[in-house]
Amino acid sequence: GDSVTQMEGPVTLSEEAFLTINCTYTATGYPSLFWYVQYPGEGLQLLLKATKADDKGSNKGFEATYRKETTSFHLEKGSVQVSDSAVYFCALENFNKFYFGSGTKLNVKP
Amino acid sequence: EAQVTQNPRYLITVTGKKLTVTCSQNMNHEYMSWYRQDPGLGLRQIYYSMNVEVTDKGDVPEGYKVSRKEKRNFPLILESPSPNQTSLYFCASSLRGEQYFGPGTRLTVT
């Protein structure tokens, strides 16, 4: 079946460091890919998405590129801030069903 | 304000006592979904609905029921809750794959 695998956390970085959170997927067909962010005590919020191969999603300085050849959708940010501390989830949608990774907690220290 | 609301936010109950968690959205979205979030497992889809009177199983439907009699509402029903259904539950509505999540319901079954 379809699935999403993302790197385990927590990831701890200093402010202004470069961020990469790895995400790979298994799916038949042509899924859409998403990154969601969850702040403490809240529901998930959509961060960015890509709907076809080679699409790049971007938002608030975060980027991810849909790589069909490597079945990956890695999240990157050039310079993280303390306010980026949260849990990040990679997800896919395929045939109207959604699959989420286990989440990666990011801690950014001043 | 566009939002997804869930009630109750917190619920402690006993094994076997039927309960309903309500979910409502004001964005006129056709797609709605229920998830449970457990540590280390991310979010897993329980049920989803493509439109009124159309529901389908997600990855973990056992022990749950749903109904979709109106577009805005999508209640989750646990006919006979068991301790392994202790979890954090999220409702979401979706437009073009972009999901909007409610604030979550923390359920404890003793």
PDB file of C-alpha atoms in Angstrom:
ATOM      1  CA  GLY A   1       0.000   0.000   0.000  1.00  0.00           C
ATOM      2  CA  ASP A   2       0.900   3.660  -0.151  1.00  0.00           C
ATOM      3  CA  SER A   3       3.130   5.047   2.574  1.00  0.00           C
ATOM      4  CA  VAL A   4       5.340   7.954   3.609  1.00  0.00           C
ATOM      5  CA  THR A   5       8.664   7.701   5.430  1.00  0.00           C
ATOM      6  CA  GLN A   6      10.342  10.711   6.955  1.00  0.00           C
ATOM      7  CA  MET A   7      13.455  11.175   8.998  1.00  0.00           C
ATOM      8  CA  GLU A   8      13.127  10.714  12.710  1.00  0.00           C
ATOM      9  CA  GLY A   9      13.670  13.594  15.029  1.00  0.00           C
ATOM     10  CA  PRO A  10      14.111  15.550  16.944  1.00  0.00           C
ATOM     11  CA  VAL A  11      16.236  17.821  14.810  1.00  0.00           C
ATOM     12  CA  THR A  12      17.981  20.552  16.771  1.00  0.00           C
ATOM     13  CA  LEU A  13      19.484  23.528  14.952  1.00  0.00           C
ATOM     14  CA  SER A  14      20.805  26.941  15.805  1.00  0.00           C
ATOM     15  CA  GLU A  15      19.030  29.986  14.448  1.00  0.00           C
ATOM     16  CA  GLU A  16      19.987  30.796  10.835  1.00  0.00           C
ATOM     17  CA  ALA A  17      21.143  27.222  10.146  1.00  0.00           C
ATOM     18  CA  PHE A  18      20.122  25.338   7.003  1.00  0.00           C
ATOM     19  CA  LEU A  19      17.315  22.832   7.382  1.00  0.00           C
ATOM     20  CA  THR A  20      16.640  19.612   5.512  1.00  0.00           C
ATOM     21  CA  ILE A  21      13.978  17.107   6.537  1.00  0.00           C
ATOM     22  CA  ASN A  22      13.967  14.021   4.346  1.00  0.00           C
ATOM     23  CA  CYS A  23      10.763  12.466   3.053  1.00  0.00           C
ATOM     24  CA  THR A  24      10.328   9.512   0.710  1.00  0.00           C
ATOM     25  CA  TYR A  25       7.139   7.871  -0.422  1.00  0.00           C
ATOM     26  CA  THR A  26       5.717   4.709  -1.914  1.00  0.00           C
ATOM     27  CA  ALA A  27       2.650   5.053  -4.094  1.00  0.00           C
ATOM     28  CA  THR A  28       1.056   3.806  -7.260  1.00  0.00           C
ATOM     29  CA  GLY A  29       0.013   6.292  -9.857  1.00  0.00           C
ATOM     30  CA  TYR A  30       0.606  10.015  -9.476  1.00  0.00           C
ATOM     31  CA  PRO A  31       0.091  11.201  -5.917  1.00  0.00           C
ATOM     32  CA  SER A  32       0.060  14.789  -4.731  1.00  0.00           C
ATOM     33  CA  LEU A  33       2.607  15.589  -2.026  1.00  0.00           C
ATOM     34  CA  PHE A  34       2.334  17.917   0.956  1.00  0.00           C
ATOM     35  CA  TRP A  35       4.193  19.266   3.940  1.00  0.00           C
ATOM     36  CA  TYR A  36       2.158  20.188   7.015  1.00  0.00           C
ATOM     37  CA  VAL A  37       3.322  21.892  10.204  1.00  0.00           C
ATOM     38  CA  GLN A  38       1.911  21.410  13.698  1.00  0.00           C
ATOM     39  CA  TYR A  39       2.560  23.878  16.514  1.00  0.00           C
ATOM     40  CA  PRO A  40       2.065  22.730  20.107  1.00  0.00           C
ATOM     41  CA  GLY A  41      -1.573  22.191  21.006  1.00  0.00           C
ATOM     42  CA  GLU A  42      -2.850  22.951  17.516  1.00  0.00           C
ATOM     43  CA  GLY A  43      -4.085  21.148  14.437  1.00  0.00           C
ATOM     44  CA  LEU A  44      -1.963  20.750  11.342  1.00  0.00           C
ATOM     45  CA  GLN A  45      -1.538  23.599   8.869  1.00  0.00           C
ATOM     46  CA  LEU A  46      -0.633  23.211   5.224  1.00  0.00           C
ATOM     47  CA  LEU A  47       2.882  24.492   4.584  1.00  0.00           C
ATOM     48  CA  LEU A  48       3.320  23.674   0.894  1.00  0.00           C
ATOM     49  CA  LYS A  49       2.288  21.232  -1.783  1.00  0.00           C
ATOM     50  CA  ALA A  50       3.259  19.838  -5.191  1.00  0.00           C
ATOM     51  CA  THR A  51       0.901  18.008  -7.496  1.00  0.00           C
ATOM     52  CA  LYS A  52       3.155  16.600 -10.207  1.00  0.00           C
ATOM     53  CA  ALA A  53       6.713  15.543 -10.868  1.00  0.00           C
ATOM     54  CA  ASP A  54       9.338  18.330 -10.803  1.00  0.00           C
ATOM     55  CA  ASP A  55       6.906  20.788  -9.216  1.00  0.00           C
ATOM     56  CA  LYS A  56       8.426  22.897  -6.469  1.00  0.00           C
ATOM     57  CA  GLY A  57       6.228  23.952  -3.575  1.00  0.00           C
ATOM     58  CA  SER A  58       7.293  26.941  -1.522  1.00  0.00           C
ATOM     59  CA  ASN A  59       5.979  29.029   1.354  1.00  0.00           C
ATOM     60  CA  LYS A  60       7.479  31.169   4.140  1.00  0.00           C
ATOM     61  CA  GLY A  61      11.024  30.351   2.978  1.00  0.00           C
ATOM     62  CA  PHE A  62      10.411  26.594   2.944  1.00  0.00           C
ATOM     63  CA  GLU A  63      10.765  24.638  -0.289  1.00  0.00           C
ATOM     64  CA  ALA A  64      10.293  21.066  -1.478  1.00  0.00           C
ATOM     65  CA  THR A  65      10.590  19.538  -4.950  1.00  0.00           C
ATOM     66  CA  TYR A  66       8.580  16.548  -6.132  1.00  0.00           C
ATOM     67  CA  ARG A  67      11.181  14.056  -7.383  1.00  0.00           C
ATOM     68  CA  LYS A  68       9.493  11.094  -9.010  1.00  0.00           C
ATOM     69  CA  GLU A  69      12.755   9.382  -9.950  1.00  0.00           C
ATOM     70  CA  THR A  70      13.812   9.181  -6.295  1.00  0.00           C
ATOM     71  CA  THR A  71      10.248   9.178  -4.862  1.00  0.00           C
ATOM     72  CA  SER A  72      11.243  12.014  -2.554  1.00  0.00           C
ATOM     73  CA  PHE A  73       9.893  15.349  -1.344  1.00  0.00           C
ATOM     74  CA  HIS A  74      12.525  16.738   1.006  1.00  0.00           C
ATOM     75  CA  LEU A  75      11.756  19.923   2.935  1.00  0.00           C
ATOM     76  CA  GLU A  76      14.414  22.661   2.992  1.00  0.00           C
ATOM     77  CA  LYS A  77      14.859  26.133   4.433  1.00  0.00           C
ATOM     78  CA  GLY A  78      17.939  28.251   4.071  1.00  0.00           C
ATOM     79  CA  SER A  79      17.842  29.995   7.437  1.00  0.00           C
ATOM     80  CA  VAL A  80      15.622  28.749  10.249  1.00  0.00           C
ATOM     81  CA  GLN A  81      14.189  30.906  13.014  1.00  0.00           C
ATOM     82  CA  VAL A  82      13.174  30.079  16.565  1.00  0.00           C
ATOM     83  CA  SER A  83       9.554  30.499  15.446  1.00  0.00           C
ATOM     84  CA  ASP A  84       9.982  27.544  13.046  1.00  0.00           C
ATOM     85  CA  SER A  85      10.142  25.165  16.010  1.00  0.00           C
ATOM     86  CA  ALA A  86       7.297  22.714  15.424  1.00  0.00           C
ATOM     87  CA  VAL A  87       6.521  19.215  14.178  1.00  0.00           C
ATOM     88  CA  TYR A  88       6.624  18.762  10.401  1.00  0.00           C
ATOM     89  CA  PHE A  89       4.651  16.082   8.572  1.00  0.00           C
ATOM     90  CA  CYS A  90       5.142  14.864   5.036  1.00  0.00           C
ATOM     91  CA  ALA A  91       1.960  13.543   3.400  1.00  0.00           C
ATOM     92  CA  LEU A  92       0.616  12.212   0.143  1.00  0.00           C
ATOM     93  CA  GLU A  93      -2.835  12.057  -1.399  1.00  0.00           C
ATOM     94  CA  ASN A  94      -3.630   9.297  -3.849  1.00  0.00           C
ATOM     95  CA  PHE A  95      -7.059   8.253  -5.096  1.00  0.00           C
ATOM     96  CA  ASN A  96      -8.722  10.474  -2.459  1.00  0.00           C
ATOM     97  CA  LYS A  97      -6.899   8.875   0.484  1.00  0.00           C
ATOM     98  CA  PHE A  98      -4.244  10.591   2.578  1.00  0.00           C
ATOM     99  CA  TYR A  99      -1.119   9.082   4.117  1.00  0.00           C
ATOM    100  CA  PHE A 100       1.123  10.860   6.599  1.00  0.00           C
ATOM    101  CA  GLY A 101       4.647  10.307   7.791  1.00  0.00           C
ATOM    102  CA  SER A 102       5.362   9.962  11.497  1.00  0.00           C
ATOM    103  CA  GLY A 103       6.437  13.587  11.882  1.00  0.00           C
ATOM    104  CA  THR A 104       9.774  15.267  12.575  1.00  0.00           C
ATOM    105  CA  LYS A 105      10.136  17.591  15.525  1.00  0.00           C
ATOM    106  CA  LEU A 106      12.313  20.625  14.865  1.00  0.00           C
ATOM    107  CA  ASN A 107      13.857  22.582  17.711  1.00  0.00           C
ATOM    108  CA  VAL A 108      15.572  25.855  16.811  1.00  0.00           C
ATOM    109  CA  LYS A 109      17.780  27.426  19.477  1.00  0.00           C
ATOM    110  CA  PRO A 110      18.593  31.137  19.611  1.00  0.00           C
TER     111      PRO A 110
ATOM    112  CA  GLU B   1     -13.611  33.163   9.643  1.00  0.00           C
ATOM    113  CA  ALA B   2     -13.010  29.938   7.746  1.00  0.00           C
ATOM    114  CA  GLN B   3     -12.647  27.131  10.230  1.00  0.00           C
ATOM    115  CA  VAL B   4     -13.191  23.531  11.236  1.00  0.00           C
ATOM    116  CA  THR B   5     -14.610  23.044  14.700  1.00  0.00           C
ATOM    117  CA  GLN B   6     -14.650  19.909  16.822  1.00  0.00           C
ATOM    118  CA  ASN B   7     -16.430  19.091  20.045  1.00  0.00           C
ATOM    119  CA  PRO B   8     -15.601  18.149  22.647  1.00  0.00           C
ATOM    120  CA  ARG B   9     -11.929  19.110  22.828  1.00  0.00           C
ATOM    121  CA  TYR B  10     -11.281  16.713  25.691  1.00  0.00           C
ATOM    122  CA  LEU B  11     -13.175  13.590  26.667  1.00  0.00           C
ATOM    123  CA  ILE B  12     -12.575  10.906  29.255  1.00  0.00           C
ATOM    124  CA  THR B  13     -14.917   7.949  29.073  1.00  0.00           C
ATOM    125  CA  VAL B  14     -15.192   4.296  30.014  1.00  0.00           C
ATOM    126  CA  THR B  15     -14.996   1.187  27.902  1.00  0.00           C
ATOM    127  CA  GLY B  16     -18.196   0.438  26.034  1.00  0.00           C
ATOM    128  CA  LYS B  17     -19.965   3.774  26.499  1.00  0.00           C
ATOM    129  CA  LYS B  18     -21.025   5.083  23.093  1.00  0.00           C
ATOM    130  CA  LEU B  19     -19.771   8.523  22.177  1.00  0.00           C
ATOM    131  CA  THR B  20     -19.879  10.980  19.295  1.00  0.00           C
ATOM    132  CA  VAL B  21     -17.322  13.602  18.363  1.00  0.00           C
ATOM    133  CA  THR B  22     -18.793  16.339  16.209  1.00  0.00           C
ATOM    134  CA  CYS B  23     -17.050  18.110  13.347  1.00  0.00           C
ATOM    135  CA  SER B  24     -18.300  21.082  11.394  1.00  0.00           C
ATOM    136  CA  GLN B  25     -16.797  23.238   8.645  1.00  0.00           C
ATOM    137  CA  ASN B  26     -17.970  26.547   7.207  1.00  0.00           C
ATOM    138  CA  MET B  27     -16.001  26.512   3.948  1.00  0.00           C
ATOM    139  CA  ASN B  28     -18.491  24.526   1.854  1.00  0.00           C
ATOM    140  CA  HIS B  29     -15.884  21.836   1.234  1.00  0.00           C
ATOM    141  CA  GLU B  30     -17.092  18.573  -0.239  1.00  0.00           C
ATOM    142  CA  TYR B  31     -14.284  16.421   1.170  1.00  0.00           C
ATOM    143  CA  MET B  32     -14.046  15.747   4.893  1.00  0.00           C
ATOM    144  CA  SER B  33     -11.954  13.297   6.849  1.00  0.00           C
ATOM    145  CA  TRP B  34     -11.151  11.938  10.316  1.00  0.00           C
ATOM    146  CA  TYR B  35      -7.663  11.065  11.583  1.00  0.00           C
ATOM    147  CA  ARG B  36      -6.133   9.754  14.731  1.00  0.00           C
ATOM    148  CA  GLN B  37      -2.676  10.855  15.841  1.00  0.00           C
ATOM    149  CA  ASP B  38      -0.551   8.536  17.955  1.00  0.00           C
ATOM    150  CA  PRO B  39       3.082   9.021  19.026  1.00  0.00           C
ATOM    151  CA  GLY B  40       5.524   7.684  16.467  1.00  0.00           C
ATOM    152  CA  LEU B  41       2.752   6.847  13.991  1.00  0.00           C
ATOM    153  CA  GLY B  42       1.845  10.247  12.628  1.00  0.00           C
ATOM    154  CA  LEU B  43      -1.723  10.707  11.454  1.00  0.00           C
ATOM    155  CA  ARG B  44      -3.738   7.780  10.194  1.00  0.00           C
ATOM    156  CA  GLN B  45      -6.920   8.259   8.228  1.00  0.00           C
ATOM    157  CA  ILE B  46      -9.995   6.658   9.772  1.00  0.00           C
ATOM    158  CA  TYR B  47     -12.788   7.564   7.347  1.00  0.00           C
ATOM    159  CA  TYR B  48     -13.345  10.128   4.650  1.00  0.00           C
ATOM    160  CA  SER B  49     -16.286  11.533   2.757  1.00  0.00           C
ATOM    161  CA  MET B  50     -16.296  12.844  -0.786  1.00  0.00           C
ATOM    162  CA  ASN B  51     -19.726  14.436  -0.415  1.00  0.00           C
ATOM    163  CA  VAL B  52     -23.077  14.131   1.333  1.00  0.00           C
ATOM    164  CA  GLU B  53     -24.074  10.482   1.833  1.00  0.00           C
ATOM    165  CA  VAL B  54     -20.722   9.298   0.407  1.00  0.00           C
ATOM    166  CA  THR B  55     -18.268   7.847   2.922  1.00  0.00           C
ATOM    167  CA  ASP B  56     -15.363   5.447   2.641  1.00  0.00           C
ATOM    168  CA  LYS B  57     -12.844   3.688   4.834  1.00  0.00           C
ATOM    169  CA  GLY B  58      -9.391   5.005   5.436  1.00  0.00           C
ATOM    170  CA  ASP B  59      -6.496   3.007   6.818  1.00  0.00           C
ATOM    171  CA  VAL B  60      -7.837   2.347  10.323  1.00  0.00           C
ATOM    172  CA  PRO B  61     -11.670   2.237  10.265  1.00  0.00           C
ATOM    173  CA  GLU B  62     -12.219  -0.617  12.733  1.00  0.00           C
ATOM    174  CA  GLY B  63     -14.277   0.440  15.733  1.00  0.00           C
ATOM    175  CA  TYR B  64     -15.482   3.693  14.185  1.00  0.00           C
ATOM    176  CA  LYS B  65     -18.530   4.884  12.284  1.00  0.00           C
ATOM    177  CA  VAL B  66     -19.253   8.103  10.450  1.00  0.00           C
ATOM    178  CA  SER B  67     -22.174   9.743   8.724  1.00  0.00           C
ATOM    179  CA  ARG B  68     -22.511  12.645   6.302  1.00  0.00           C
ATOM    180  CA  LYS B  69     -26.072  13.859   6.187  1.00  0.00           C
ATOM    181  CA  GLU B  70     -25.164  17.498   5.609  1.00  0.00           C
ATOM    182  CA  LYS B  71     -22.252  19.004   3.772  1.00  0.00           C
ATOM    183  CA  ARG B  72     -20.919  20.929   6.762  1.00  0.00           C
ATOM    184  CA  ASN B  73     -21.045  18.141   9.394  1.00  0.00           C
ATOM    185  CA  PHE B  74     -19.119  14.884   9.683  1.00  0.00           C
ATOM    186  CA  PRO B  75     -19.496  13.270  13.116  1.00  0.00           C
ATOM    187  CA  LEU B  76     -17.292  10.408  14.313  1.00  0.00           C
ATOM    188  CA  ILE B  77     -19.072   7.716  16.302  1.00  0.00           C
ATOM    189  CA  LEU B  78     -17.507   5.156  18.616  1.00  0.00           C
ATOM    190  CA  GLU B  79     -20.228   2.626  19.345  1.00  0.00           C
ATOM    191  CA  SER B  80     -18.249   0.717  21.980  1.00  0.00           C
ATOM    192  CA  PRO B  81     -14.988   2.493  22.772  1.00  0.00           C
ATOM    193  CA  SER B  82     -11.998   0.484  23.944  1.00  0.00           C
ATOM    194  CA  PRO B  83      -8.731   1.627  25.569  1.00  0.00           C
ATOM    195  CA  ASN B  84      -6.820   1.202  22.284  1.00  0.00           C
ATOM    196  CA  GLN B  85      -8.922   4.044  20.889  1.00  0.00           C
ATOM    197  CA  THR B  86      -7.320   6.456  23.337  1.00  0.00           C
ATOM    198  CA  SER B  87      -5.783   8.986  20.991  1.00  0.00           C
ATOM    199  CA  LEU B  88      -5.818  12.518  19.608  1.00  0.00           C
ATOM    200  CA  TYR B  89      -8.431  12.868  16.877  1.00  0.00           C
ATOM    201  CA  PHE B  90      -8.488  15.440  14.104  1.00  0.00           C
ATOM    202  CA  CYS B  91     -11.208  16.318  11.660  1.00  0.00           C
ATOM    203  CA  ALA B  92     -10.304  18.014   8.394  1.00  0.00           C
ATOM    204  CA  SER B  93     -12.033  19.416   5.352  1.00  0.00           C
ATOM    205  CA  SER B  94     -10.343  19.704   2.006  1.00  0.00           C
ATOM    206  CA  LEU B  95     -10.373  21.695  -1.179  1.00  0.00           C
ATOM    207  CA  ARG B  96      -8.207  20.475  -4.074  1.00  0.00           C
ATOM    208  CA  GLY B  97      -6.228  18.308  -1.696  1.00  0.00           C
ATOM    209  CA  GLU B  98      -5.405  21.135   0.713  1.00  0.00           C
ATOM    210  CA  GLN B  99      -6.669  20.125   4.095  1.00  0.00           C
ATOM    211  CA  TYR B 100      -7.876  22.403   6.868  1.00  0.00           C
ATOM    212  CA  PHE B 101      -7.689  20.793  10.273  1.00  0.00           C
ATOM    213  CA  GLY B 102      -9.741  21.248  13.393  1.00  0.00           C
ATOM    214  CA  PRO B 103      -8.072  21.833  16.760  1.00  0.00           C
ATOM    215  CA  GLY B 104      -8.260  18.180  17.818  1.00  0.00           C
ATOM    216  CA  THR B 105     -10.137  16.081  20.381  1.00  0.00           C
ATOM    217  CA  ARG B 106      -8.137  14.267  23.005  1.00  0.00           C
ATOM    218  CA  LEU B 107      -9.992  11.071  23.919  1.00  0.00           C
ATOM    219  CA  THR B 108      -9.114   8.835  26.840  1.00  0.00           C
ATOM    220  CA  VAL B 109     -10.914   5.505  27.243  1.00  0.00           C
ATOM    221  CA  THR B 110     -10.423   3.809  30.606  1.00  0.00           C
TER     222      THR B 110
END
